[in-house]
Structure formats: C-alpha cells, structure tokens
mmCIF file with all atom_site columns, C-alpha atoms and ligand atoms in Angstrom:
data_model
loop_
_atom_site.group_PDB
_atom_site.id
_atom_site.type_symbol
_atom_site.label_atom_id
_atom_site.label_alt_id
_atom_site.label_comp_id
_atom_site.label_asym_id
_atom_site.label_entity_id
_atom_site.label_seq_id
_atom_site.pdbx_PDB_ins_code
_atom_site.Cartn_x
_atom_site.Cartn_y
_atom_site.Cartn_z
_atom_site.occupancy
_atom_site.B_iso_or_equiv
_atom_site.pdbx_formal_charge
_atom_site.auth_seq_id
_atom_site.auth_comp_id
_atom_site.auth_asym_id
_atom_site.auth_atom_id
_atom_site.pdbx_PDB_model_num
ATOM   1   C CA  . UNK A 1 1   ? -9.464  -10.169 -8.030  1.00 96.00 ? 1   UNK A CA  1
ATOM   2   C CA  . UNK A 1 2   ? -6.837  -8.167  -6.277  1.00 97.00 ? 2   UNK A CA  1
ATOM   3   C CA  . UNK A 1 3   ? -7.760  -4.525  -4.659  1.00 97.00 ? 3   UNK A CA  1
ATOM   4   C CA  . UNK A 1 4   ? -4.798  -2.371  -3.699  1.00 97.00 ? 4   UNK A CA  1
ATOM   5   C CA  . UNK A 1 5   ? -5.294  -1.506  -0.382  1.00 98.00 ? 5   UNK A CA  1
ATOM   6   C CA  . UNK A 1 6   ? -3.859  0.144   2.699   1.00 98.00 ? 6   UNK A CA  1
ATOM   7   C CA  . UNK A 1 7   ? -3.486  -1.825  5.630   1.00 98.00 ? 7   UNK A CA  1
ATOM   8   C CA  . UNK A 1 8   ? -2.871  -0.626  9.194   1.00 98.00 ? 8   UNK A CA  1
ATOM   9   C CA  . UNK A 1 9   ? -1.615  -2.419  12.111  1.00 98.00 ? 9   UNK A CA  1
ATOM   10  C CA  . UNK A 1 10  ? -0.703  -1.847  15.641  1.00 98.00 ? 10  UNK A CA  1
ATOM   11  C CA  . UNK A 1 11  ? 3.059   -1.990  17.071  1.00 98.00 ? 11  UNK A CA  1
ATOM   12  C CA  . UNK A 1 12  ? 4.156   -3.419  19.748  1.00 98.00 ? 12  UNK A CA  1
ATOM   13  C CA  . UNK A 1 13  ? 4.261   0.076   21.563  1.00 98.00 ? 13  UNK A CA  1
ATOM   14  C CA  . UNK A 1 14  ? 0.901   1.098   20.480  1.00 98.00 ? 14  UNK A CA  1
ATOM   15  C CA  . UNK A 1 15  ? 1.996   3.209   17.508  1.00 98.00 ? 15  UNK A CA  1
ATOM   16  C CA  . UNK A 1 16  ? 0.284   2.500   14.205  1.00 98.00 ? 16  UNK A CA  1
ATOM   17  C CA  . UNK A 1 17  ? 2.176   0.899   11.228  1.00 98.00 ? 17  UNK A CA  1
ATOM   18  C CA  . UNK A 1 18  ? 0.775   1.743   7.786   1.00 97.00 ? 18  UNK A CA  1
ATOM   19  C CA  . UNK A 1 19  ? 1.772   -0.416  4.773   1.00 96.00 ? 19  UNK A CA  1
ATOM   20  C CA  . UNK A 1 20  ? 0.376   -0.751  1.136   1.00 96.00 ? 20  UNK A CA  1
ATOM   21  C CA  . UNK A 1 21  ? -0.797  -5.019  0.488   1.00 97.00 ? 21  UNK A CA  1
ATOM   22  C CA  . UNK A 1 22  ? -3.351  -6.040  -2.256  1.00 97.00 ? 22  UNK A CA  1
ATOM   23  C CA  . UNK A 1 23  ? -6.104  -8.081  -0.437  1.00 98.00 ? 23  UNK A CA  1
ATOM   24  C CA  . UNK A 1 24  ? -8.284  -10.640 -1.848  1.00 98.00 ? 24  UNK A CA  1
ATOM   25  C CA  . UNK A 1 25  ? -11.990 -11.517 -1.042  1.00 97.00 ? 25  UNK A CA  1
ATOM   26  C CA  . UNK A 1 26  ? -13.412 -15.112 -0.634  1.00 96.00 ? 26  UNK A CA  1
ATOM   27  C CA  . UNK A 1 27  ? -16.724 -15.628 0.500   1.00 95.00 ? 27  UNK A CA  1
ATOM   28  C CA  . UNK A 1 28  ? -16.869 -12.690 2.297   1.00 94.00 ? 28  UNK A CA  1
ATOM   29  C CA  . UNK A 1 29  ? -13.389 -12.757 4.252   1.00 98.00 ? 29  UNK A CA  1
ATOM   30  C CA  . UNK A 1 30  ? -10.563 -10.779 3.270   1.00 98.00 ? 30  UNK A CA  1
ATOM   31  C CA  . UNK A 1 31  ? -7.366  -12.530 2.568   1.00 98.00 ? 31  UNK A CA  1
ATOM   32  C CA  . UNK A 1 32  ? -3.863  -10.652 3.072   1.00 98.00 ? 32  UNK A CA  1
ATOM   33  C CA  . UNK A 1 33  ? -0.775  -12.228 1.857   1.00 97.00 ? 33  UNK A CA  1
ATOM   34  C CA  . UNK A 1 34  ? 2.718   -10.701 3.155   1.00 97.00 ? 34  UNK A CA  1
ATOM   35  C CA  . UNK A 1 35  ? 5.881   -11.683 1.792   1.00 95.00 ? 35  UNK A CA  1
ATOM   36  C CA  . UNK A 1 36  ? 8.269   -12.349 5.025   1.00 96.00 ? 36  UNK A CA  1
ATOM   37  C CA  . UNK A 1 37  ? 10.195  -10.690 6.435   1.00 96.00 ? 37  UNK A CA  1
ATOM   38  C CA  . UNK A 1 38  ? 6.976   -7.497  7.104   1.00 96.00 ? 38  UNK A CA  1
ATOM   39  C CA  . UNK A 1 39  ? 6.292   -5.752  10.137  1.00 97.00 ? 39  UNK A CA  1
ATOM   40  C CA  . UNK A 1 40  ? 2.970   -5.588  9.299   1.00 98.00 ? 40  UNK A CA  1
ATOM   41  C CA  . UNK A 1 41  ? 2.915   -9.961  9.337   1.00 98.00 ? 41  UNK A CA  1
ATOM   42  C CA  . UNK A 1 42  ? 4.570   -9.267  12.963  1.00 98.00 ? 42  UNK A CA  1
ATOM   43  C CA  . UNK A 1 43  ? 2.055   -7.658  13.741  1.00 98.00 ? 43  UNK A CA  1
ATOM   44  C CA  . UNK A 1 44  ? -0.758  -9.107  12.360  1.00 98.00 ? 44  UNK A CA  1
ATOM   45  C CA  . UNK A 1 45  ? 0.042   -12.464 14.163  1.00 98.00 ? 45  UNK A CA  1
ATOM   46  C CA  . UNK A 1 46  ? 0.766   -10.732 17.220  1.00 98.00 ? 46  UNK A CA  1
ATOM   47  C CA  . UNK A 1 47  ? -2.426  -8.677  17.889  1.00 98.00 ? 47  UNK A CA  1
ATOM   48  C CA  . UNK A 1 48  ? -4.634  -10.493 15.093  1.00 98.00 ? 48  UNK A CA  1
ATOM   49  C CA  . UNK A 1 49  ? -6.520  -7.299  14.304  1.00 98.00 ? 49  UNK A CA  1
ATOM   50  C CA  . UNK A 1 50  ? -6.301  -5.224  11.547  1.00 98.00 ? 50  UNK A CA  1
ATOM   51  C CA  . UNK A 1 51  ? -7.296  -2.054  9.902   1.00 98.00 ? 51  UNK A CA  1
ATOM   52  C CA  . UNK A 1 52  ? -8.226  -1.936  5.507   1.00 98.00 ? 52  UNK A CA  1
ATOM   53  C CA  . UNK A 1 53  ? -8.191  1.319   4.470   1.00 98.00 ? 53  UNK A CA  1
ATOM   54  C CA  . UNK A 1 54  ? -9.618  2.030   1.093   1.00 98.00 ? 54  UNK A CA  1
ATOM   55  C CA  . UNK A 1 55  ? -7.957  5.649   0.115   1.00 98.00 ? 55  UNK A CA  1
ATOM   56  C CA  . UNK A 1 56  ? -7.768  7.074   -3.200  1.00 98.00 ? 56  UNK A CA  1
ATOM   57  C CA  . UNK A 1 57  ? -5.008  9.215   -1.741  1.00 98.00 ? 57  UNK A CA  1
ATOM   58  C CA  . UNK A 1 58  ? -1.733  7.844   -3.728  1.00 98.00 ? 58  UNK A CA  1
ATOM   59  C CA  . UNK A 1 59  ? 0.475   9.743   -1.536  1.00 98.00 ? 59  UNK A CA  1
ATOM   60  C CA  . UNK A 1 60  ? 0.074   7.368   1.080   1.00 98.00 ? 60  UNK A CA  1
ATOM   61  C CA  . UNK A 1 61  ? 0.965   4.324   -1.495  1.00 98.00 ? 61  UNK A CA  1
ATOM   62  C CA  . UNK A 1 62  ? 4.025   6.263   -2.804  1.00 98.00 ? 62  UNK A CA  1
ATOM   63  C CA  . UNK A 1 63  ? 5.026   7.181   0.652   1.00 98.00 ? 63  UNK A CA  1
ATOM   64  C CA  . UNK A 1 64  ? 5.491   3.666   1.659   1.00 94.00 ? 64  UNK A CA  1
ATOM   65  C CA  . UNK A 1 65  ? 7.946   3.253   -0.625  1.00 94.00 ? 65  UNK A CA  1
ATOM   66  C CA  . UNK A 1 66  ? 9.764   6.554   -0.416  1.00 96.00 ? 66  UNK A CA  1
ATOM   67  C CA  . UNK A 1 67  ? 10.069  6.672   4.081   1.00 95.00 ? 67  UNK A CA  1
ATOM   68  C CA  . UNK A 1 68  ? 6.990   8.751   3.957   1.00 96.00 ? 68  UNK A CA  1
ATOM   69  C CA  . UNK A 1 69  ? 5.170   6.226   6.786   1.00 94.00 ? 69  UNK A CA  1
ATOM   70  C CA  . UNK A 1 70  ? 3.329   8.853   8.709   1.00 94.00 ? 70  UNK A CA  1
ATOM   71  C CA  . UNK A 1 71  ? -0.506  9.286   7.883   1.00 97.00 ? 71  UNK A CA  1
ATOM   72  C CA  . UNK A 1 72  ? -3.211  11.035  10.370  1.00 98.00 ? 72  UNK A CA  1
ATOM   73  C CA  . UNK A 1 73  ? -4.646  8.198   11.793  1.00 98.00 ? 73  UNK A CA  1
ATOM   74  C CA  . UNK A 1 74  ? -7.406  8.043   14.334  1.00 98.00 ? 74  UNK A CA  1
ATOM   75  C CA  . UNK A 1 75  ? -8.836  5.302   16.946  1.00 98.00 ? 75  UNK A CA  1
ATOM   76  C CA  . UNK A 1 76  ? -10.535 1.845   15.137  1.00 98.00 ? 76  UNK A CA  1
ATOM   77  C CA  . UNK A 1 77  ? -14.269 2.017   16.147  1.00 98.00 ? 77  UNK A CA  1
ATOM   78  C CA  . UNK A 1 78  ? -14.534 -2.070  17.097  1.00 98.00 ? 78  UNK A CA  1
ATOM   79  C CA  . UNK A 1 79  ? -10.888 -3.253  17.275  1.00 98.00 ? 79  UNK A CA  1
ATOM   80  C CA  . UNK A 1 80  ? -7.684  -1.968  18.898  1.00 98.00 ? 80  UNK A CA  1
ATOM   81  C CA  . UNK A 1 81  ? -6.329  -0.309  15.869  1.00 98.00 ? 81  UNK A CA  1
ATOM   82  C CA  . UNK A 1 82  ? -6.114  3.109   13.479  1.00 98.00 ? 82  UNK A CA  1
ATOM   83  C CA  . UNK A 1 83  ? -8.297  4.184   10.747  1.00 98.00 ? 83  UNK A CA  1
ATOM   84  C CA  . UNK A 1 84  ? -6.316  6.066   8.021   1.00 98.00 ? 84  UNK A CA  1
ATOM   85  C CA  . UNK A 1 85  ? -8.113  9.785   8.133   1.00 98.00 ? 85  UNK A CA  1
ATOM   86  C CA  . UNK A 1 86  ? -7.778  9.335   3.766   1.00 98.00 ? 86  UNK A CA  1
ATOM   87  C CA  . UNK A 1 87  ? -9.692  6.383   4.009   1.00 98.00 ? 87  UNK A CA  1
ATOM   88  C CA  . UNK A 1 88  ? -13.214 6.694   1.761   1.00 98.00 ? 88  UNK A CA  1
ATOM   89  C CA  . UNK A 1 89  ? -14.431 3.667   3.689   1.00 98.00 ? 89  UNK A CA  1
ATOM   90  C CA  . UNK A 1 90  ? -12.329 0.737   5.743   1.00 98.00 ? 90  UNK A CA  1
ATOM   91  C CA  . UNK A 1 91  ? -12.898 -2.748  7.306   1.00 98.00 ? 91  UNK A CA  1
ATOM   92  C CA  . UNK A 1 92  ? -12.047 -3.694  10.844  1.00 98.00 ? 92  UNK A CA  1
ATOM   93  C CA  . UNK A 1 93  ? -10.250 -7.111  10.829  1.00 98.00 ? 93  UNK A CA  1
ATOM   94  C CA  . UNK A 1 94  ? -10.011 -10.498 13.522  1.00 98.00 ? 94  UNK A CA  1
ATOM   95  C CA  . UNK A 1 95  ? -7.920  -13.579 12.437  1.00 98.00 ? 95  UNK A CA  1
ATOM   96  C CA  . UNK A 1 96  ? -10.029 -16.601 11.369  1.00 98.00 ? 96  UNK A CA  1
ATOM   97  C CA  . UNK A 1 97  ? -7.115  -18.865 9.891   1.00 98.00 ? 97  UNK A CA  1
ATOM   98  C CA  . UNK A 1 98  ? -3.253  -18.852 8.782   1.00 98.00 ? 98  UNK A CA  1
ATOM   99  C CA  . UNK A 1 99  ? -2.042  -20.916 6.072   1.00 97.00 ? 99  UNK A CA  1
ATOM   100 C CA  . UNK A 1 100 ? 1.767   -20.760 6.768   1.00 95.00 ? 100 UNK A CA  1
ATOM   101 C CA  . UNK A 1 101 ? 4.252   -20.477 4.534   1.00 96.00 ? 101 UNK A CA  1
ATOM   102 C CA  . UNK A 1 102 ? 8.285   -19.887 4.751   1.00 96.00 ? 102 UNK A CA  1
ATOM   103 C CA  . UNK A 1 103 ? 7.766   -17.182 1.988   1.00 96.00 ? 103 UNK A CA  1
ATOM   104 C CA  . UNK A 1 104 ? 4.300   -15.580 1.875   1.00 96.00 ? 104 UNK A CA  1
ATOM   105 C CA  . UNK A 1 105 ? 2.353   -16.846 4.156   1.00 98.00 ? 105 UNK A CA  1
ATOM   106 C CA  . UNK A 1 106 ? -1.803  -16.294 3.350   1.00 98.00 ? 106 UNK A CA  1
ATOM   107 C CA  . UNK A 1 107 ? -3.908  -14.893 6.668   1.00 98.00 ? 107 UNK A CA  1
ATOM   108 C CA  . UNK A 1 108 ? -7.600  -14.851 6.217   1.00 98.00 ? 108 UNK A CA  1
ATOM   109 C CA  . UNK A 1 109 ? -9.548  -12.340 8.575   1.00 98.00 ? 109 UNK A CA  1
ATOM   110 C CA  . UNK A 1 110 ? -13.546 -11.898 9.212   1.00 98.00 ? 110 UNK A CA  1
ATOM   111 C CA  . UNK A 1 111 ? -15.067 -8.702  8.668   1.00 98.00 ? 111 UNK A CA  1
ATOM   112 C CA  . UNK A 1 112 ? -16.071 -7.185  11.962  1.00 98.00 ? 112 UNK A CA  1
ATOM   113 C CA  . UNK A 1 113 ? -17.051 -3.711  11.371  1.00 98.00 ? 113 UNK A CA  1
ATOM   114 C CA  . UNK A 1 114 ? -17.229 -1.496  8.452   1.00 98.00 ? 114 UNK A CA  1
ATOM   115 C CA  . UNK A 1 115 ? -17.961 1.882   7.773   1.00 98.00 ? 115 UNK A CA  1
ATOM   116 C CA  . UNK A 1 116 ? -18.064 4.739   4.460   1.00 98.00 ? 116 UNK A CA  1
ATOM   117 C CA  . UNK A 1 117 ? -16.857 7.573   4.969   1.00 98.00 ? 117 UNK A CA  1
ATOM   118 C CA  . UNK A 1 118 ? -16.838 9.387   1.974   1.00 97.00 ? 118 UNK A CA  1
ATOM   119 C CA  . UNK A 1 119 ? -17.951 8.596   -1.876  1.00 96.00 ? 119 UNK A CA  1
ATOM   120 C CA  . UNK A 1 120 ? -15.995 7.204   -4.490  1.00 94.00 ? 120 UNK A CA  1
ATOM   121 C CA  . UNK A 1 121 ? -15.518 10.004  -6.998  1.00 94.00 ? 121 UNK A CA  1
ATOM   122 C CA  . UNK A 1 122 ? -14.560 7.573   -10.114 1.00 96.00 ? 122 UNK A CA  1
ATOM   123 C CA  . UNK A 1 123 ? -11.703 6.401   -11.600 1.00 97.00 ? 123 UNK A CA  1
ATOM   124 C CA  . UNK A 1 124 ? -8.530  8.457   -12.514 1.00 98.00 ? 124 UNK A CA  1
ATOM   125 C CA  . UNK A 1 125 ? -5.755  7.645   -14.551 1.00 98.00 ? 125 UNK A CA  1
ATOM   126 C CA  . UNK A 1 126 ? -3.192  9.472   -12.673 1.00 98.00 ? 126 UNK A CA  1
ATOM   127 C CA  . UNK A 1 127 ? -3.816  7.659   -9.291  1.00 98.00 ? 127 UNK A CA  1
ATOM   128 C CA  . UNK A 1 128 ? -3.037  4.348   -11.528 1.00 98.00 ? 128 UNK A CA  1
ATOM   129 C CA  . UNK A 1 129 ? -0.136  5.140   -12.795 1.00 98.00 ? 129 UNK A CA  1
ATOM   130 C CA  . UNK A 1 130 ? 1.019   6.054   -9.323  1.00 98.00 ? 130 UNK A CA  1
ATOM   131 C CA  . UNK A 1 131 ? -0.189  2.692   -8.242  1.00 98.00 ? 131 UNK A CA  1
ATOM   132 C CA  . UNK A 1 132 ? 2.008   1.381   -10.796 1.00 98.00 ? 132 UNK A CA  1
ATOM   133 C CA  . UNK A 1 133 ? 5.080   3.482   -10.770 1.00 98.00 ? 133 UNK A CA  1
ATOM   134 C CA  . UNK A 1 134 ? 4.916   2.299   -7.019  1.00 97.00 ? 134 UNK A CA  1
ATOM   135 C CA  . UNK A 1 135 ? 5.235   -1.209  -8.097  1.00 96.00 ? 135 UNK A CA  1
ATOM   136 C CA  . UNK A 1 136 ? 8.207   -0.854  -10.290 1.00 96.00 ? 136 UNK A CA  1
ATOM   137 C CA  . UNK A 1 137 ? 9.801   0.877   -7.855  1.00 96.00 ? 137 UNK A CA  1
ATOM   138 C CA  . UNK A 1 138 ? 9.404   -1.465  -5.183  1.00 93.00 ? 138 UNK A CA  1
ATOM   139 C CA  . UNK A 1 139 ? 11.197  -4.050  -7.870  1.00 93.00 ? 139 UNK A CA  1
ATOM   140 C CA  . UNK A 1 140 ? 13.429  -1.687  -9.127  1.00 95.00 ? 140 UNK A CA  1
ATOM   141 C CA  . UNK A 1 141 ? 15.950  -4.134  -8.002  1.00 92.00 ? 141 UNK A CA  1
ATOM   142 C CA  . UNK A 1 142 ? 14.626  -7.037  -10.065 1.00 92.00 ? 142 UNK A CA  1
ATOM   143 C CA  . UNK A 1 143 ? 13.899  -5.083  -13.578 1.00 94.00 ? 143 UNK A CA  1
ATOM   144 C CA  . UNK A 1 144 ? 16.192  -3.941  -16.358 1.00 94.00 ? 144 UNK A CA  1
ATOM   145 C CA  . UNK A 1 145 ? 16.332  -0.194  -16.140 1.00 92.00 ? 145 UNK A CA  1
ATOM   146 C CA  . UNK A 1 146 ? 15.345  -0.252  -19.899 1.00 94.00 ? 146 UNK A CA  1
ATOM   147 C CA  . UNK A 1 147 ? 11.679  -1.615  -18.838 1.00 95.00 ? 147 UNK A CA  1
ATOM   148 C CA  . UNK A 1 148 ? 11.494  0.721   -15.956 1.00 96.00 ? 148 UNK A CA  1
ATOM   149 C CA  . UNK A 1 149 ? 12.229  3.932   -18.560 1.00 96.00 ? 149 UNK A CA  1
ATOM   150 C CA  . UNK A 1 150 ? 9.947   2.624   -21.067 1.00 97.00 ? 150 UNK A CA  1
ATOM   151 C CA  . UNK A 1 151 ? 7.021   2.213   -18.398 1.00 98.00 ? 151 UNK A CA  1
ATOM   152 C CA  . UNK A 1 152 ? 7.597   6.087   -16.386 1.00 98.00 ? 152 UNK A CA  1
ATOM   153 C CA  . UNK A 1 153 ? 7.347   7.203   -19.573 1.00 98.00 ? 153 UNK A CA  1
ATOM   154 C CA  . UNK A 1 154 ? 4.223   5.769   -20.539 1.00 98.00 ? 154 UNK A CA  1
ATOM   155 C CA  . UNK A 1 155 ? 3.013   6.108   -17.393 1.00 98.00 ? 155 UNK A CA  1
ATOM   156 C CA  . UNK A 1 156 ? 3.799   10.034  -17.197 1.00 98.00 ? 156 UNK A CA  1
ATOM   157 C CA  . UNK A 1 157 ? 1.252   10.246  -20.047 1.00 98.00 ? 157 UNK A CA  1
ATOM   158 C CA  . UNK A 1 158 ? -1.519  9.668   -17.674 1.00 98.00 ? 158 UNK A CA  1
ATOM   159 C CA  . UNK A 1 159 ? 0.402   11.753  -14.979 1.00 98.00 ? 159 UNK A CA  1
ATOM   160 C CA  . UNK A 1 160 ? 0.695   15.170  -17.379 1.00 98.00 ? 160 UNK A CA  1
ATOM   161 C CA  . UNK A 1 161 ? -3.151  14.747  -18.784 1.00 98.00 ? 161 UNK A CA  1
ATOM   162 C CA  . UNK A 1 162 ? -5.359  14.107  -15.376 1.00 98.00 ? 162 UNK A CA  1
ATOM   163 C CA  . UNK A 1 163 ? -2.913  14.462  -12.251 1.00 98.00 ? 163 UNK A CA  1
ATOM   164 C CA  . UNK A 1 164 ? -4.076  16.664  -9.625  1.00 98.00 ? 164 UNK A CA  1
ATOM   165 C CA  . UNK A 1 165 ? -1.680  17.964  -6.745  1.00 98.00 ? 165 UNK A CA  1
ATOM   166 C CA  . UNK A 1 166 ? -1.509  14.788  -4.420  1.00 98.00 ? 166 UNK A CA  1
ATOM   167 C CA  . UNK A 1 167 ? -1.027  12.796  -7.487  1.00 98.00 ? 167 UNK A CA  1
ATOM   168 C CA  . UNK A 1 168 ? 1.781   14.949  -8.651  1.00 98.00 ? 168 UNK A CA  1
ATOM   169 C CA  . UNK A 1 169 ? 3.789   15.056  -5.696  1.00 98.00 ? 169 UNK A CA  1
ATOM   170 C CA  . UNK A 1 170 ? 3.478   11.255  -4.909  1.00 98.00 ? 170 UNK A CA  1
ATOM   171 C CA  . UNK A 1 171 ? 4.495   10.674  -8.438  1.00 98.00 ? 171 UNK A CA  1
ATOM   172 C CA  . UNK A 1 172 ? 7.766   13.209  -7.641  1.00 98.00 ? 172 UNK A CA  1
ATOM   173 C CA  . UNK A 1 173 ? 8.758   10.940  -4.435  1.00 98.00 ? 173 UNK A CA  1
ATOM   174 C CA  . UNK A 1 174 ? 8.737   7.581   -6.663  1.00 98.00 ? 174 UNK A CA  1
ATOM   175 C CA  . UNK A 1 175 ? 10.756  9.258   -9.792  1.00 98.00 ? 175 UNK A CA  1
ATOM   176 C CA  . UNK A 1 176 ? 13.588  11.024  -7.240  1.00 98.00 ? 176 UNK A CA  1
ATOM   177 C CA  . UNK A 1 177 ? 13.422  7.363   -5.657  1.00 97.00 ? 177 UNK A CA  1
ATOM   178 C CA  . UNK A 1 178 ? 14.066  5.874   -8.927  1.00 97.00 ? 178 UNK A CA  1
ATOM   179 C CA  . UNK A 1 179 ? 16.765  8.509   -10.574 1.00 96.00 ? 179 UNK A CA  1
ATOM   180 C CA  . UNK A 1 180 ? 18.651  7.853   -6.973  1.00 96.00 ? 180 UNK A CA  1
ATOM   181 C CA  . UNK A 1 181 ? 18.180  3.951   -7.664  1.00 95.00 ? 181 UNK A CA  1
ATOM   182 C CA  . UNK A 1 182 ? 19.998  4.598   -11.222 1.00 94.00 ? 182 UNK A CA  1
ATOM   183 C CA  . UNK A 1 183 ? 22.634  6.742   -9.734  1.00 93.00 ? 183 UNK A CA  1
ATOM   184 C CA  . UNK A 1 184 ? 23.684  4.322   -7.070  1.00 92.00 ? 184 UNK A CA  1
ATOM   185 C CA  . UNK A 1 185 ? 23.879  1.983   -9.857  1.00 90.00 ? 185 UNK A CA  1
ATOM   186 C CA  . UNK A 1 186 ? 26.165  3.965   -11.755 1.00 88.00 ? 186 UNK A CA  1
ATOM   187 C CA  . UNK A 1 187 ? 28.437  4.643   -8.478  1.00 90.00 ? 187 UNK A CA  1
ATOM   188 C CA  . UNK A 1 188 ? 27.073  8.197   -8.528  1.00 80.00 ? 188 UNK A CA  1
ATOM   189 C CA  . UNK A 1 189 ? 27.144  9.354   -5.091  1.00 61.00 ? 189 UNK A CA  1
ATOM   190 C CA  . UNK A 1 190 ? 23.425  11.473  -4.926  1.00 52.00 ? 190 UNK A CA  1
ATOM   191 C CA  . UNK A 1 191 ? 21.601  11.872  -1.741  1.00 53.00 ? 191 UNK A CA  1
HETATM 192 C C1  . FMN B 2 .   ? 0.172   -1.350  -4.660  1.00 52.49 ? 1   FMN B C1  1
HETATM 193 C C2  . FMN B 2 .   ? 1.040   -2.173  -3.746  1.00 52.49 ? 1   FMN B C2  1
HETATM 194 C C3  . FMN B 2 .   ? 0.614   -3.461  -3.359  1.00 52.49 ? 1   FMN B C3  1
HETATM 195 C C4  . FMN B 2 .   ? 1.399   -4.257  -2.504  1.00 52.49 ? 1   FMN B C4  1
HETATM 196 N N1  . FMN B 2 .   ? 0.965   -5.503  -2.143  1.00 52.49 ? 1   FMN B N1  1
HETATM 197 C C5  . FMN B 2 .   ? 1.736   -6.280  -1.353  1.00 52.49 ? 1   FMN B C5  1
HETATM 198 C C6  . FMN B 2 .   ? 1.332   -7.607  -0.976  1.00 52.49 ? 1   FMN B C6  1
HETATM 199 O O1  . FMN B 2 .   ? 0.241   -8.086  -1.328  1.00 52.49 ? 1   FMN B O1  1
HETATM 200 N N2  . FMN B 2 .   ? 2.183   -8.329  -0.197  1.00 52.49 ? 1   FMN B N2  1
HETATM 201 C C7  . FMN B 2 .   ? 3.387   -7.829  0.229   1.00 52.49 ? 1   FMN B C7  1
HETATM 202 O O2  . FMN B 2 .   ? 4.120   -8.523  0.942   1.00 52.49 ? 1   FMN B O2  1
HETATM 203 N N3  . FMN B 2 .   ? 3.785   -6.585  -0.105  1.00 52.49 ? 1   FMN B N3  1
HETATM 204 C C8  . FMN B 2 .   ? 3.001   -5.810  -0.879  1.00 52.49 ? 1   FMN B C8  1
HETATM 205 N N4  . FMN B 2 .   ? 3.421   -4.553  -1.231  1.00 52.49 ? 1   FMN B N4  1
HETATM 206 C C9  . FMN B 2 .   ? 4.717   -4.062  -0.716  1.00 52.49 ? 1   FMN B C9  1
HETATM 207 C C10 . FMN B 2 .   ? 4.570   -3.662  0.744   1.00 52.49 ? 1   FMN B C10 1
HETATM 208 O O3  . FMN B 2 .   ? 3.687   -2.575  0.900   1.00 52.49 ? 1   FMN B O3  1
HETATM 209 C C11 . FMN B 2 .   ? 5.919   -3.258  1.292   1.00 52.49 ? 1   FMN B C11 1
HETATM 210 O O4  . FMN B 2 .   ? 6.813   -4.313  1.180   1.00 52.49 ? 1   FMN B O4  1
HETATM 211 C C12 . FMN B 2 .   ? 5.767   -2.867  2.720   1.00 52.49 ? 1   FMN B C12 1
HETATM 212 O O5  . FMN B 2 .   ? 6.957   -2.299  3.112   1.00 52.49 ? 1   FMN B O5  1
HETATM 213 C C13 . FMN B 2 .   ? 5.360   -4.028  3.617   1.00 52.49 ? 1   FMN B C13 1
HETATM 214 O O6  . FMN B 2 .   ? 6.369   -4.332  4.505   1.00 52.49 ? 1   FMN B O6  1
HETATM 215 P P1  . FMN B 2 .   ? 6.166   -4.023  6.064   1.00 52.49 ? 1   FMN B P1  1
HETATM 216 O O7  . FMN B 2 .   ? 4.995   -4.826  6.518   1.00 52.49 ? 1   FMN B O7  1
HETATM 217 O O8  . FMN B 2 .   ? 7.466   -4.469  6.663   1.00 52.49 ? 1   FMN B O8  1
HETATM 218 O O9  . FMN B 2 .   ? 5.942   -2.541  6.188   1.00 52.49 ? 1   FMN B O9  1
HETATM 219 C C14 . FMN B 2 .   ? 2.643   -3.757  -2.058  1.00 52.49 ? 1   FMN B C14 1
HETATM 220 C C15 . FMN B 2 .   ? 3.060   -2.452  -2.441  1.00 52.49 ? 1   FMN B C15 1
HETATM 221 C C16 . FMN B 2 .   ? 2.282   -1.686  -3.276  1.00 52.49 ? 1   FMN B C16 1
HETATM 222 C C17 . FMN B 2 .   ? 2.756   -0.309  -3.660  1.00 52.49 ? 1   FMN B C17 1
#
C-alpha cells in the first residue's frame, strides 16, 4: 500500500525543502523511493533525517508541481528538521538502510518520533482528484493530451460537487499548469 505523503528535508543551508513522495510501510519502517535526479534524495543521504507530513491540505501537493514550494514550517521535535504547520500528524525519520539504484533508489528509515496533531475529518473526493490531477500533470510530458482531457474532466466532477476553497485553488494552479503545457505544445507563446 502506497500513502501520498509530504516529505520534508533539510538543505544544505538549513532551509527546509518540501516535496510530495508516496511512502510505503514494512514492518513498521517507512520506505521512500525517489526517482534521481531529487533534491530531496540529496538530502536525505546527506543529513539522513527526515520529516512525513500527513496533510490533507492539497495545496501543498499541487504547489509542488506548480513553483508553489513555500509552506509554514516549524522546528522537528527529535530530529534536525521542519514539521509542515498543515500536517494532521507526521513521523520523524533516521536512515536504517539504502538499497541503491541508478534510477530510483529505495531508502528505508526507522520511526523515531511521532506525534497527532489534529483529527482526520474523512475522506473527500475533491482532495483526490487533486491528488490525481497532480499526477497527470507531473507526466504531462509522457501522456497523450486526449487522456489528460478525458481525466480533468472526470476529475472536475468531484471538484464542482465537494471542493472547498483550498481544494479549488490548488485545482486552478494544476489546470493553468496544464492549459500552459498545451499551449507550449502548440507554439503558443502564454506565460
Ligand atoms: C501524489 C504524488 C506522489 C509522488 N510520489 C513520488 C515518489 O514516490 N517518488 C518520486 O520520485 N517522486 C514522486 N512524486 C513527484 C515528486 O514530488 C517531484 O518530482 C518532486 O519535485 C521531487 O523532486 P525533488 O526532491 O527534487 O523536489 C510524487 C508527486 C505527487 C504529486
């Protein structure tokens, strides 16, 4: 099982680096799988600490794929690292092992701290559409426009029944990102 997640690293000047990965669990460590070349891997083998954030704010999912990197953050509690201020709970991270790979290399971390923050409020259909709209978009380069168009627009059903504000704009950065995809394709010059 793969959980979309938010993970947060530290830069080598200190500054926090906040990037979307689905993790995986195995028998109680987390398993995060970057395909090169990622800051986020730099970093990760660098300072071998890392932050999950579990958020249900799709804004910050979107935003990674749109130049919208910047998130409050504030200080790990057991690690040198940032806690998203969205997160509803997150996991503090050490390296355990690296199974290297020239393409996607697979880093499993222990568990060192966690902590809830907030309660999940259920499911909604809007934040998975985002979640998938933010896919596509960050293959826009390997699908047929023809799938993309027939996916937004079964995905936008979702959007116009339960979206609420943070949903809608974070699905407005990923559809501007992908009309401005289709227009550089079609030697339109758009911003
Ligand atoms: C829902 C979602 C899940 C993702 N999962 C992964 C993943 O497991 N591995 C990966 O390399 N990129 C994944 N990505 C893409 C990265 O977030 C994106 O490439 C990001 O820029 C990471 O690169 P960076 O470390 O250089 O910032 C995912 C994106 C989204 C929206």
């Amino acid at each position: 099982m793969i959980y979309e997640t938010v993970i947060t690293t530290v830069n080598a000047d200190g500054s926090a680096h906040i990037a979307p990965f689905g993790i995986r669990e195995r028998d109680g460590m987390i398993i995060i799988a970057p395909f090169r070349p990622s800051i986020s891997l730099d970093n990760l083998l660098r300072t071998e600490r890392a932050v999950v954030n579990l958020t249900d704010d799709v804004r910050v999912f979107a935003g990674a794929l749109t130049g919208r990197r910047v998130w409050p953050v504030r200080r790990a509690e057991k690690i040198e690292g940032y806690v998203l201020d969205a997160a509803l709970a997150h996991r503090e991270l050490e390296l355990a092992d690296i199974k290297e790979d020239a393409v996607r290399p697979e880093l499993t971390f222990r568990v060192v701290h966690e902590a809830m923050h907030t309660a999940f409020r259920g499911f909604n259909r809007a934040q998975a559409a985002v979640l998938e709209a933010a896919v596509l978009v960050s293959r826009l380069h390997m699908l047929p426009p023809e799938k993309i168009a027939a996916e937004i627009a079964y995905l936008t059903i979702a959007i116009e029944k339960t979206a609420g504000d943070r949903e809608r704009q974070a699905w407005s950065w990923l559809i501007e990102r992908i009309e401005n995809y289709n227009a550089e394709q079609r030697g339109e010059n758009q911003a």
